[in-house]
PDB file of C-alpha atoms and ligand atoms in Angstrom:
ATOM      1  CA  MET A 106     -11.491  16.374 -12.712  1.00  0.00           C
ATOM      2  CA  LYS A 107      -8.719  19.127 -12.074  1.00  0.00           C
ATOM      3  CA  ILE A 108      -5.243  17.987 -12.610  1.00  0.00           C
ATOM      4  CA  ILE A 109      -2.932  19.947  -9.655  1.00  0.00           C
ATOM      5  CA  ARG A 110       0.415  20.595  -9.280  1.00  0.00           C
ATOM      6  CA  THR A 111       1.098  22.479  -6.721  1.00  0.00           C
ATOM      7  CA  VAL A 112       0.571  22.381  -2.824  1.00  0.00           C
ATOM      8  CA  ASP A 113      -1.075  25.798  -2.875  1.00  0.00           C
ATOM      9  CA  GLY A 114      -3.295  24.483  -5.948  1.00  0.00           C
ATOM     10  CA  VAL A 115      -4.329  21.954  -3.814  1.00  0.00           C
ATOM     11  CA  ARG A 116      -4.867  23.597  -0.532  1.00  0.00           C
ATOM     12  CA  GLU A 117      -6.858  26.268  -2.346  1.00  0.00           C
ATOM     13  CA  ALA A 118      -9.924  23.632  -3.845  1.00  0.00           C
ATOM     14  CA  VAL A 119      -9.768  21.885  -0.933  1.00  0.00           C
ATOM     15  CA  ARG A 120     -10.850  25.140   0.999  1.00  0.00           C
ATOM     16  CA  GLU A 121     -13.220  25.417  -1.309  1.00  0.00           C
ATOM     17  CA  ALA A 122     -14.974  22.666  -0.583  1.00  0.00           C
ATOM     18  CA  ARG A 123     -14.885  22.817   3.010  1.00  0.00           C
ATOM     19  CA  ALA A 124     -16.084  26.479   2.869  1.00  0.00           C
ATOM     20  CA  GLN A 125     -19.274  24.555   1.359  1.00  0.00           C
ATOM     21  CA  GLY A 126     -19.322  21.901   4.357  1.00  0.00           C
ATOM     22  CA  GLY A 127     -17.765  19.221   2.139  1.00  0.00           C
ATOM     23  CA  THR A 128     -15.994  16.058   3.371  1.00  0.00           C
ATOM     24  CA  VAL A 129     -12.619  15.392   1.800  1.00  0.00           C
ATOM     25  CA  GLY A 130     -11.117  11.979   0.759  1.00  0.00           C
ATOM     26  CA  LEU A 131      -7.645  11.241  -0.171  1.00  0.00           C
ATOM     27  CA  VAL A 132      -6.325   8.491  -2.004  1.00  0.00           C
ATOM     28  CA  PRO A 133      -2.241   8.364  -2.290  1.00  0.00           C
ATOM     29  CA  THR A 134      -1.138   6.441  -4.950  1.00  0.00           C
ATOM     30  CA  MET A 135       2.328   6.209  -7.006  1.00  0.00           C
ATOM     31  CA  GLY A 136       0.185   5.785 -10.305  1.00  0.00           C
ATOM     32  CA  ALA A 137       0.085   3.275 -13.075  1.00  0.00           C
ATOM     33  CA  PHE A 138      -3.601   2.492 -11.682  1.00  0.00           C
ATOM     34  CA  HIS A 139      -5.226  -0.472 -12.146  1.00  0.00           C
ATOM     35  CA  ALA A 140      -8.368  -2.143 -10.618  1.00  0.00           C
ATOM     36  CA  GLY A 141      -6.992  -2.107  -7.034  1.00  0.00           C
ATOM     37  CA  HIS A 142      -6.312   1.727  -7.317  1.00  0.00           C
ATOM     38  CA  LEU A 143      -9.678   2.294  -8.557  1.00  0.00           C
ATOM     39  CA  SER A 144     -11.574   0.381  -5.890  1.00  0.00           C
ATOM     40  CA  LEU A 145      -9.867   2.944  -3.134  1.00  0.00           C
ATOM     41  CA  MET A 146     -11.147   5.438  -5.317  1.00  0.00           C
ATOM     42  CA  GLN A 147     -14.501   4.121  -5.292  1.00  0.00           C
ATOM     43  CA  ALA A 148     -14.498   3.880  -1.547  1.00  0.00           C
ATOM     44  CA  ALA A 149     -13.286   7.848  -1.514  1.00  0.00           C
ATOM     45  CA  ARG A 150     -16.071   8.314  -3.889  1.00  0.00           C
ATOM     46  CA  ALA A 151     -18.647   6.642  -1.752  1.00  0.00           C
ATOM     47  CA  ALA A 152     -17.900   8.258   1.405  1.00  0.00           C
ATOM     48  CA  ASN A 153     -17.051  11.872   0.703  1.00  0.00           C
ATOM     49  CA  ASP A 154     -17.710  15.297  -1.088  1.00  0.00           C
ATOM     50  CA  LEU A 155     -14.352  16.049  -2.353  1.00  0.00           C
ATOM     51  CA  VAL A 156     -12.191  13.134  -3.589  1.00  0.00           C
ATOM     52  CA  VAL A 157      -8.414  13.650  -4.328  1.00  0.00           C
ATOM     53  CA  VAL A 158      -6.182  11.118  -5.512  1.00  0.00           C
ATOM     54  CA  SER A 159      -2.322  12.125  -5.471  1.00  0.00           C
ATOM     55  CA  LEU A 160       0.036  10.643  -8.139  1.00  0.00           C
ATOM     56  CA  PHE A 161       3.707  10.859  -7.171  1.00  0.00           C
ATOM     57  CA  VAL A 162       6.316   8.235  -7.557  1.00  0.00           C
ATOM     58  CA  ASN A 163       7.777   9.002  -4.100  1.00  0.00           C
ATOM     59  CA  PRO A 164      11.844   8.700  -4.952  1.00  0.00           C
ATOM     60  CA  THR A 165      12.501   8.417  -0.998  1.00  0.00           C
ATOM     61  CA  GLN A 166      11.095   5.044  -0.842  1.00  0.00           C
ATOM     62  CA  PHE A 167      12.951   3.696  -3.324  1.00  0.00           C
ATOM     63  CA  GLY A 168      16.812   2.277  -2.437  1.00  0.00           C
ATOM     64  CA  PRO A 169      19.351   3.011  -4.704  1.00  0.00           C
ATOM     65  CA  THR A 170      19.348  -0.786  -6.458  1.00  0.00           C
ATOM     66  CA  GLU A 171      15.145  -0.647  -6.629  1.00  0.00           C
ATOM     67  CA  ASP A 172      12.950   0.249  -9.835  1.00  0.00           C
ATOM     68  CA  LEU A 173      12.479   4.104  -9.764  1.00  0.00           C
ATOM     69  CA  ASP A 174      13.639   4.596 -12.943  1.00  0.00           C
ATOM     70  CA  ALA A 175      11.870   1.960 -13.996  1.00  0.00           C
ATOM     71  CA  TYR A 176       8.461   2.403 -12.434  1.00  0.00           C
ATOM     72  CA  PRO A 177       5.599   2.234 -14.924  1.00  0.00           C
ATOM     73  CA  ARG A 178       4.174   5.873 -15.576  1.00  0.00           C
ATOM     74  CA  ASP A 179       1.411   6.790 -17.562  1.00  0.00           C
ATOM     75  CA  GLU A 180      -0.009  10.147 -16.668  1.00  0.00           C
ATOM     76  CA  ALA A 181      -2.509  10.678 -19.421  1.00  0.00           C
ATOM     77  CA  ARG A 182      -3.934   7.421 -18.511  1.00  0.00           C
ATOM     78  CA  ASP A 183      -4.421   7.365 -14.994  1.00  0.00           C
ATOM     79  CA  ALA A 184      -5.911  11.253 -15.296  1.00  0.00           C
ATOM     80  CA  GLU A 185      -8.746   9.158 -17.983  1.00  0.00           C
ATOM     81  CA  LEU A 186      -9.306   6.668 -15.293  1.00  0.00           C
ATOM     82  CA  ALA A 187      -9.616   8.284 -12.523  1.00  0.00           C
ATOM     83  CA  GLU A 188     -11.925  11.033 -14.100  1.00  0.00           C
ATOM     84  CA  GLN A 189     -14.108   7.631 -14.674  1.00  0.00           C
ATOM     85  CA  GLN A 190     -13.919   7.225 -11.175  1.00  0.00           C
ATOM     86  CA  GLY A 191     -15.306  11.062 -10.234  1.00  0.00           C
ATOM     87  CA  VAL A 192     -12.101  11.816  -8.855  1.00  0.00           C
ATOM     88  CA  ASP A 193     -12.441  15.797  -8.477  1.00  0.00           C
ATOM     89  CA  ILE A 194      -8.593  16.474  -8.025  1.00  0.00           C
ATOM     90  CA  LEU A 195      -5.834  14.524  -9.495  1.00  0.00           C
ATOM     91  CA  PHE A 196      -2.553  15.988  -7.303  1.00  0.00           C
ATOM     92  CA  ALA A 197       0.129  14.935  -9.521  1.00  0.00           C
ATOM     93  CA  PRO A 198       3.554  17.435  -8.225  1.00  0.00           C
ATOM     94  CA  GLU A 199       6.973  17.107  -9.227  1.00  0.00           C
ATOM     95  CA  ALA A 200       9.553  15.949  -6.767  1.00  0.00           C
ATOM     96  CA  ALA A 201      10.938  19.412  -6.085  1.00  0.00           C
ATOM     97  CA  GLU A 202       7.463  20.811  -4.770  1.00  0.00           C
ATOM     98  CA  ILE A 203       7.245  17.679  -2.343  1.00  0.00           C
ATOM     99  CA  TYR A 204      11.100  17.735  -1.655  1.00  0.00           C
ATOM    100  CA  PRO A 205      12.421  21.541  -1.857  1.00  0.00           C
ATOM    101  CA  ASP A 206      15.867  22.802  -1.271  1.00  0.00           C
ATOM    102  CA  GLY A 207      16.765  22.010   2.592  1.00  0.00           C
ATOM    103  CA  PHE A 208      13.776  19.508   3.259  1.00  0.00           C
ATOM    104  CA  ALA A 209      15.428  17.767   6.624  1.00  0.00           C
ATOM    105  CA  THR A 210      12.599  15.870   8.344  1.00  0.00           C
ATOM    106  CA  THR A 211      11.773  12.412   8.297  1.00  0.00           C
ATOM    107  CA  ILE A 212       8.923  10.265  10.133  1.00  0.00           C
ATOM    108  CA  HIS A 213      10.286   7.399  11.614  1.00  0.00           C
ATOM    109  CA  VAL A 214       7.909   4.846  13.169  1.00  0.00           C
ATOM    110  CA  SER A 215      10.218   2.342  15.496  1.00  0.00           C
ATOM    111  CA  GLY A 216       9.796  -1.486  15.397  1.00  0.00           C
ATOM    112  CA  LEU A 217       7.113  -2.124  13.121  1.00  0.00           C
ATOM    113  CA  THR A 218       9.074  -1.253  10.474  1.00  0.00           C
ATOM    114  CA  ASP A 219      12.368  -2.994  11.648  1.00  0.00           C
ATOM    115  CA  VAL A 220      10.607  -6.242  10.181  1.00  0.00           C
ATOM    116  CA  LEU A 221       9.371  -7.678   7.101  1.00  0.00           C
ATOM    117  CA  ASP A 222       9.522  -5.328   4.596  1.00  0.00           C
ATOM    118  CA  GLY A 223      11.490  -3.059   6.467  1.00  0.00           C
ATOM    119  CA  ALA A 224      14.281  -5.682   6.946  1.00  0.00           C
ATOM    120  CA  ALA A 225      14.222  -6.718   3.449  1.00  0.00           C
ATOM    121  CA  ARG A 226      13.951  -3.745   1.758  1.00  0.00           C
ATOM    122  CA  GLY A 227      15.428  -1.446   4.354  1.00  0.00           C
ATOM    123  CA  ALA A 228      14.778   1.211   6.908  1.00  0.00           C
ATOM    124  CA  PHE A 229      14.403   4.075   4.086  1.00  0.00           C
ATOM    125  CA  HIS A 230      11.092   2.222   2.758  1.00  0.00           C
ATOM    126  CA  PHE A 231       8.964   3.338   5.551  1.00  0.00           C
ATOM    127  CA  ASP A 232      10.336   6.544   6.671  1.00  0.00           C
ATOM    128  CA  GLY A 233      10.149   7.552   3.079  1.00  0.00           C
ATOM    129  CA  VAL A 234       6.403   6.126   2.613  1.00  0.00           C
ATOM    130  CA  ALA A 235       5.730   7.838   6.446  1.00  0.00           C
ATOM    131  CA  THR A 236       7.318  11.144   6.028  1.00  0.00           C
ATOM    132  CA  VAL A 237       5.396  11.327   2.061  1.00  0.00           C
ATOM    133  CA  VAL A 238       1.768  10.321   3.562  1.00  0.00           C
ATOM    134  CA  THR A 239       2.114  12.536   6.305  1.00  0.00           C
ATOM    135  CA  LYS A 240       3.189  15.543   4.267  1.00  0.00           C
ATOM    136  CA  LEU A 241       0.127  14.634   2.024  1.00  0.00           C
ATOM    137  CA  PHE A 242      -2.081  14.694   5.077  1.00  0.00           C
ATOM    138  CA  GLY A 243      -0.777  17.815   5.910  1.00  0.00           C
ATOM    139  CA  ILE A 244      -1.272  19.700   2.813  1.00  0.00           C
ATOM    140  CA  VAL A 245      -5.047  17.958   1.773  1.00  0.00           C
ATOM    141  CA  ALA A 246      -6.291  17.670   5.218  1.00  0.00           C
ATOM    142  CA  PRO A 247      -8.444  15.002   4.265  1.00  0.00           C
ATOM    143  CA  ASP A 248     -11.281  13.818   6.902  1.00  0.00           C
ATOM    144  CA  ASP A 249     -10.784  10.247   5.122  1.00  0.00           C
ATOM    145  CA  ALA A 250      -7.504   8.444   3.601  1.00  0.00           C
ATOM    146  CA  TYR A 251      -7.928   5.072   1.521  1.00  0.00           C
ATOM    147  CA  PHE A 252      -4.996   2.904   1.443  1.00  0.00           C
ATOM    148  CA  GLY A 253      -4.872  -0.989   0.265  1.00  0.00           C
ATOM    149  CA  GLN A 254      -4.567  -4.204   2.600  1.00  0.00           C
ATOM    150  CA  LYS A 255      -2.204  -5.309  -0.055  1.00  0.00           C
ATOM    151  CA  ASP A 256       0.491  -3.662   1.643  1.00  0.00           C
ATOM    152  CA  ALA A 257      -0.586  -4.215   5.230  1.00  0.00           C
ATOM    153  CA  GLN A 258       2.310  -3.400   6.714  1.00  0.00           C
ATOM    154  CA  GLN A 259       1.941  -0.075   5.374  1.00  0.00           C
ATOM    155  CA  VAL A 260      -1.704   0.078   6.893  1.00  0.00           C
ATOM    156  CA  LEU A 261       0.117  -0.565  10.182  1.00  0.00           C
ATOM    157  CA  VAL A 262       2.627   2.109   9.865  1.00  0.00           C
ATOM    158  CA  ILE A 263      -0.006   4.769   8.909  1.00  0.00           C
ATOM    159  CA  ARG A 264      -2.421   3.942  11.301  1.00  0.00           C
ATOM    160  CA  ARG A 265       0.550   4.277  13.995  1.00  0.00           C
ATOM    161  CA  VAL A 266       1.865   7.808  12.533  1.00  0.00           C
ATOM    162  CA  VAL A 267      -2.023   9.034  12.775  1.00  0.00           C
ATOM    163  CA  ARG A 268      -2.287   7.529  16.429  1.00  0.00           C
ATOM    164  CA  ASP A 269       0.897   8.603  17.629  1.00  0.00           C
ATOM    165  CA  LEU A 270       1.042  12.457  15.887  1.00  0.00           C
ATOM    166  CA  ASN A 271      -2.694  12.513  16.609  1.00  0.00           C
ATOM    167  CA  LEU A 272      -3.346  13.282  13.522  1.00  0.00           C
ATOM    168  CA  PRO A 273      -7.437  14.041  12.455  1.00  0.00           C
ATOM    169  CA  VAL A 274      -7.659  11.456   9.383  1.00  0.00           C
ATOM    170  CA  ARG A 275      -9.170   8.230   9.429  1.00  0.00           C
ATOM    171  CA  ILE A 276      -7.808   5.578   7.831  1.00  0.00           C
ATOM    172  CA  HIS A 277      -9.747   2.957   6.060  1.00  0.00           C
ATOM    173  CA  ALA A 278      -8.101   0.017   4.510  1.00  0.00           C
ATOM    174  CA  CYS A 279      -9.621  -2.057   1.714  1.00  0.00           C
ATOM    175  CA  PRO A 280      -9.631  -5.462   0.325  1.00  0.00           C
ATOM    176  CA  ILE A 281      -7.094  -6.781  -2.068  1.00  0.00           C
ATOM    177  CA  VAL A 282      -8.032  -6.609  -5.576  1.00  0.00           C
ATOM    178  CA  ARG A 283      -7.063  -9.872  -7.570  1.00  0.00           C
ATOM    179  CA  GLU A 284      -6.340 -11.277 -11.040  1.00  0.00           C
ATOM    180  CA  PRO A 285      -8.985 -14.233 -12.121  1.00  0.00           C
ATOM    181  CA  ASP A 286      -5.919 -16.834 -10.939  1.00  0.00           C
ATOM    182  CA  GLY A 287      -6.021 -14.580  -7.310  1.00  0.00           C
ATOM    183  CA  LEU A 288      -2.639 -12.748  -8.266  1.00  0.00           C
ATOM    184  CA  ALA A 289      -2.717  -9.064  -6.317  1.00  0.00           C
ATOM    185  CA  MET A 290      -3.253  -6.455  -8.881  1.00  0.00           C
ATOM    186  CA  SER A 291      -0.093  -4.856  -8.752  1.00  0.00           C
ATOM    187  CA  SER A 292       1.192  -2.061 -10.760  1.00  0.00           C
ATOM    188  CA  ARG A 293       4.888  -3.852 -10.657  1.00  0.00           C
ATOM    189  CA  ASN A 294       2.974  -6.936 -12.615  1.00  0.00           C
ATOM    190  CA  VAL A 295       3.867  -5.290 -16.002  1.00  0.00           C
ATOM    191  CA  TYR A 296       7.673  -6.472 -15.375  1.00  0.00           C
ATOM    192  CA  LEU A 297       6.365 -10.534 -15.179  1.00  0.00           C
ATOM    193  CA  ASP A 298       7.145 -12.351 -18.781  1.00  0.00           C
ATOM    194  CA  ALA A 299       4.795 -15.170 -19.450  1.00  0.00           C
ATOM    195  CA  ASP A 300       6.789 -17.771 -17.442  1.00  0.00           C
ATOM    196  CA  ALA A 301       6.781 -15.234 -14.737  1.00  0.00           C
ATOM    197  CA  ARG A 302       3.730 -14.577 -14.490  1.00  0.00           C
ATOM    198  CA  GLN A 303       1.819 -17.882 -14.270  1.00  0.00           C
ATOM    199  CA  ARG A 304       4.429 -18.997 -11.732  1.00  0.00           C
ATOM    200  CA  ALA A 305       3.228 -15.229  -9.610  1.00  0.00           C
ATOM    201  CA  ALA A 306      -0.296 -17.213  -8.852  1.00  0.00           C
ATOM    202  CA  ALA A 307       1.529 -19.559  -6.457  1.00  0.00           C
ATOM    203  CA  LEU A 308       2.152 -16.283  -4.226  1.00  0.00           C
ATOM    204  CA  ASN A 309      -2.278 -16.617  -3.118  1.00  0.00           C
ATOM    205  CA  ARG A 310      -2.483 -20.228  -3.717  1.00  0.00           C
ATOM    206  CA  ALA A 311       0.539 -20.577  -1.256  1.00  0.00           C
ATOM    207  CA  LEU A 312      -1.376 -18.242   1.131  1.00  0.00           C
ATOM    208  CA  GLU A 313      -4.352 -19.782   0.409  1.00  0.00           C
ATOM    209  CA  ALA A 314      -3.221 -23.168   1.346  1.00  0.00           C
ATOM    210  CA  ALA A 315      -1.559 -21.803   4.708  1.00  0.00           C
ATOM    211  CA  ALA A 316      -5.110 -20.180   5.459  1.00  0.00           C
ATOM    212  CA  SER A 317      -7.088 -23.589   4.849  1.00  0.00           C
ATOM    213  CA  VAL A 318      -5.153 -25.327   7.604  1.00  0.00           C
ATOM    214  CA  HIS A 319      -5.393 -22.632   9.797  1.00  0.00           C
ATOM    215  CA  GLU A 320      -9.230 -23.035   9.094  1.00  0.00           C
ATOM    216  CA  ALA A 321      -9.112 -27.213   9.703  1.00  0.00           C
ATOM    217  CA  GLY A 322      -7.942 -26.267  13.432  1.00  0.00           C
ATOM    218  CA  GLU A 323      -4.073 -26.158  13.328  1.00  0.00           C
ATOM    219  CA  ARG A 324      -2.347 -23.312  15.378  1.00  0.00           C
ATOM    220  CA  ASN A 325       1.001 -23.998  15.769  1.00  0.00           C
ATOM    221  CA  ALA A 326       2.835 -21.233  13.471  1.00  0.00           C
ATOM    222  CA  ALA A 327       5.666 -23.129  11.846  1.00  0.00           C
ATOM    223  CA  ALA A 328       2.780 -25.748  10.428  1.00  0.00           C
ATOM    224  CA  ILE A 329       0.832 -23.123   9.078  1.00  0.00           C
ATOM    225  CA  VAL A 330       3.861 -21.418   7.325  1.00  0.00           C
ATOM    226  CA  GLY A 331       4.525 -24.772   6.234  1.00  0.00           C
ATOM    227  CA  ALA A 332       1.803 -25.256   4.272  1.00  0.00           C
ATOM    228  CA  ALA A 333       2.701 -21.999   2.449  1.00  0.00           C
ATOM    229  CA  GLU A 334       6.430 -23.157   1.969  1.00  0.00           C
ATOM    230  CA  ARG A 335       5.851 -26.232   0.006  1.00  0.00           C
ATOM    231  CA  VAL A 336       3.128 -24.543  -2.351  1.00  0.00           C
ATOM    232  CA  LEU A 337       5.638 -21.461  -3.256  1.00  0.00           C
ATOM    233  CA  ALA A 338       9.056 -24.319  -3.503  1.00  0.00           C
ATOM    234  CA  ASP A 339       6.880 -26.496  -5.790  1.00  0.00           C
ATOM    235  CA  ALA A 340       6.592 -22.997  -8.348  1.00  0.00           C
ATOM    236  CA  GLY A 341      10.445 -22.940  -7.575  1.00  0.00           C
ATOM    237  CA  ILE A 342       9.924 -19.610  -5.816  1.00  0.00           C
ATOM    238  CA  LEU A 343      12.139 -18.571  -2.839  1.00  0.00           C
ATOM    239  CA  PRO A 344      10.489 -15.745  -0.596  1.00  0.00           C
ATOM    240  CA  ASP A 345      12.332 -12.944   0.679  1.00  0.00           C
ATOM    241  CA  TYR A 346       9.995 -13.636   3.759  1.00  0.00           C
ATOM    242  CA  LEU A 347       7.115 -15.498   4.670  1.00  0.00           C
ATOM    243  CA  GLU A 348       6.122 -14.963   8.327  1.00  0.00           C
ATOM    244  CA  LEU A 349       3.231 -15.300  10.476  1.00  0.00           C
ATOM    245  CA  ARG A 350       2.966 -11.995  12.934  1.00  0.00           C
ATOM    246  CA  SER A 351       0.129 -10.442  15.101  1.00  0.00           C
ATOM    247  CA  ASN A 352      -1.719  -8.111  12.933  1.00  0.00           C
ATOM    248  CA  ASP A 353      -1.489  -5.030  15.435  1.00  0.00           C
ATOM    249  CA  ASP A 354       2.025  -4.924  16.584  1.00  0.00           C
ATOM    250  CA  LEU A 355       3.520  -7.701  14.304  1.00  0.00           C
ATOM    251  CA  HIS A 356       4.916  -9.574  16.744  1.00  0.00           C
ATOM    252  CA  PRO A 357       6.227 -12.990  15.855  1.00  0.00           C
ATOM    253  CA  LEU A 358       3.799 -15.910  16.677  1.00  0.00           C
ATOM    254  CA  GLU A 359       4.209 -19.417  17.870  1.00  0.00           C
ATOM    255  CA  THR A 360       0.726 -20.080  18.267  1.00  0.00           C
ATOM    256  CA  VAL A 361      -1.791 -18.579  16.239  1.00  0.00           C
ATOM    257  CA  ASP A 362      -5.249 -17.428  18.594  1.00  0.00           C
ATOM    258  CA  GLY A 363      -5.757 -13.705  17.697  1.00  0.00           C
ATOM    259  CA  ASP A 364      -5.754 -12.133  14.296  1.00  0.00           C
ATOM    260  CA  ALA A 365      -2.500 -13.208  12.717  1.00  0.00           C
ATOM    261  CA  LEU A 366      -0.874 -11.699   9.028  1.00  0.00           C
ATOM    262  CA  LEU A 367       0.582 -13.916   7.079  1.00  0.00           C
ATOM    263  CA  ALA A 368       2.976 -11.856   4.545  1.00  0.00           C
ATOM    264  CA  VAL A 369       5.071 -12.899   1.754  1.00  0.00           C
ATOM    265  CA  ALA A 370       7.532 -11.064  -0.324  1.00  0.00           C
ATOM    266  CA  ALA A 371       9.133 -12.586  -3.250  1.00  0.00           C
ATOM    267  CA  ARG A 372      11.337 -12.107  -6.341  1.00  0.00           C
ATOM    268  CA  VAL A 373       9.332 -13.879  -9.197  1.00  0.00           C
ATOM    269  CA  GLY A 374      11.135 -12.966 -12.516  1.00  0.00           C
ATOM    270  CA  ALA A 375      11.991  -9.785 -12.901  1.00  0.00           C
ATOM    271  CA  ALA A 376       9.436  -8.411 -10.371  1.00  0.00           C
ATOM    272  CA  ARG A 377       9.746  -7.974  -6.613  1.00  0.00           C
ATOM    273  CA  LEU A 378       6.193  -8.927  -5.616  1.00  0.00           C
ATOM    274  CA  ILE A 379       4.300  -9.100  -2.016  1.00  0.00           C
ATOM    275  CA  ASP A 380       0.943 -10.385  -0.881  1.00  0.00           C
ATOM    276  CA  ASN A 381      -0.953 -11.192   2.652  1.00  0.00           C
ATOM    277  CA  HIS A 382      -4.092 -12.902   3.997  1.00  0.00           C
ATOM    278  CA  VAL A 383      -5.093 -12.079   7.517  1.00  0.00           C
ATOM    279  CA  LEU A 384      -5.901 -15.179   9.279  1.00  0.00           C
ATOM    280  CA  LYS A 385      -9.263 -14.329  11.412  1.00  0.00           C
ATOM    281  CA  GLY A 386      -8.479 -15.493  15.577  1.00  0.00           C
ATOM    282  CA  THR A 387     -11.125 -17.576  17.081  1.00  0.00           C
ATOM    283  CA  ARG A 388     -10.784 -15.397  20.150  1.00  0.00           C
TER     284      ARG A 388
HETATM  285  P1  AMP B 497       0.618   2.431  -5.163  1.00  0.00           P
HETATM  286  O1  AMP B 497       0.233   3.408  -6.485  1.00  0.00           O
HETATM  287  O2  AMP B 497       1.187   1.016  -5.538  1.00  0.00           O
HETATM  288  O3  AMP B 497       1.570   3.004  -4.310  1.00  0.00           O
HETATM  289  O4  AMP B 497      -0.518   1.522  -4.400  1.00  0.00           O
HETATM  290  C1  AMP B 497      -1.775   3.313  -4.345  1.00  0.00           C
HETATM  291  C2  AMP B 497      -2.316   2.603  -3.173  1.00  0.00           C
HETATM  292  O5  AMP B 497      -3.167   1.424  -3.675  1.00  0.00           O
HETATM  293  C3  AMP B 497      -1.756   1.497  -1.795  1.00  0.00           C
HETATM  294  O6  AMP B 497      -2.686   1.750  -0.368  1.00  0.00           O
HETATM  295  C4  AMP B 497      -2.060  -0.047  -2.001  1.00  0.00           C
HETATM  296  O7  AMP B 497      -2.331  -0.680  -1.122  1.00  0.00           O
HETATM  297  C5  AMP B 497      -3.195   0.017  -3.260  1.00  0.00           C
HETATM  298  N1  AMP B 497      -3.565  -1.290  -3.621  1.00  0.00           N
HETATM  299  C6  AMP B 497      -2.442  -1.182  -4.713  1.00  0.00           C
HETATM  300  N2  AMP B 497      -2.791  -2.724  -5.149  1.00  0.00           N
HETATM  301  C7  AMP B 497      -3.731  -2.943  -4.731  1.00  0.00           C
HETATM  302  C8  AMP B 497      -4.638  -4.383  -4.713  1.00  0.00           C
HETATM  303  N3  AMP B 497      -4.324  -4.919  -5.497  1.00  0.00           N
HETATM  304  N4  AMP B 497      -5.883  -3.870  -4.310  1.00  0.00           N
HETATM  305  C9  AMP B 497      -6.426  -2.954  -3.264  1.00  0.00           C
HETATM  306  N5  AMP B 497      -5.252  -1.990  -3.302  1.00  0.00           N
HETATM  307  C10 AMP B 497      -4.014  -1.632  -3.628  1.00  0.00           C
END
């Protein structure tokens, strides 16, 4: 595996692979790898000749009061894990390589980013994500790019950018990888102390409670959400949001008939965590 820090370096490596007729898969990440990241690398490895993983803690998607400085970083460990997955290139640029002086372009997706994490964190978050991912698509020019369903809204935003800008890349959403007690794996789980770590499992339990109410035939959104709310309240967790929305344009639902996204965000101890379940529609 090669570690490359420059845009020109990645372009050169991709050009060589393409000259031999190879396909290119990209996995964008912010590092601090866990089994969720590794599952995306495995999916990319299984389907492409050249696998590029980007490792970039993108400053523009963090707000001034968020955890950019504290965000866990361990490039040496990440490089070892990526190599074990058969990754060909780890693209780990400095911020100035991605945002040189005079950088002035932002990709903003309207509507989809006004709700859930866009509302809770602010518009800057998905603007930062959409802009850096669009840049990565421009730099690597992948055939396929792999994202986690853990960040469900992010997947919808990226799919919309790709559709609206006619970008020639296929987007794959990979299943959420969880700890044995159901907590979705996240680089931010390292912020949890023992008590918070135990309470954090209530997020998935709450989503499961709502999913089983839905499975039993409940179609009223408030009733479904209410089942999740009770589990969170029992664990002493007050969510930033807990909402049931359509799984395409994220419009709010009163009644669930098609596929629905039940999404939650909550501060648990020192970490802000997100999780979601897709409730499969009967239509
Ligand atoms: P991050 O480094 O947190 O930006 O995540 C990089 C990619 O890994 C994103 O597409 C995430 O959605 C995905 N990811 C993060 N956690 C998980 C998880 N528990 N299961 C599956 N994918 C994940």
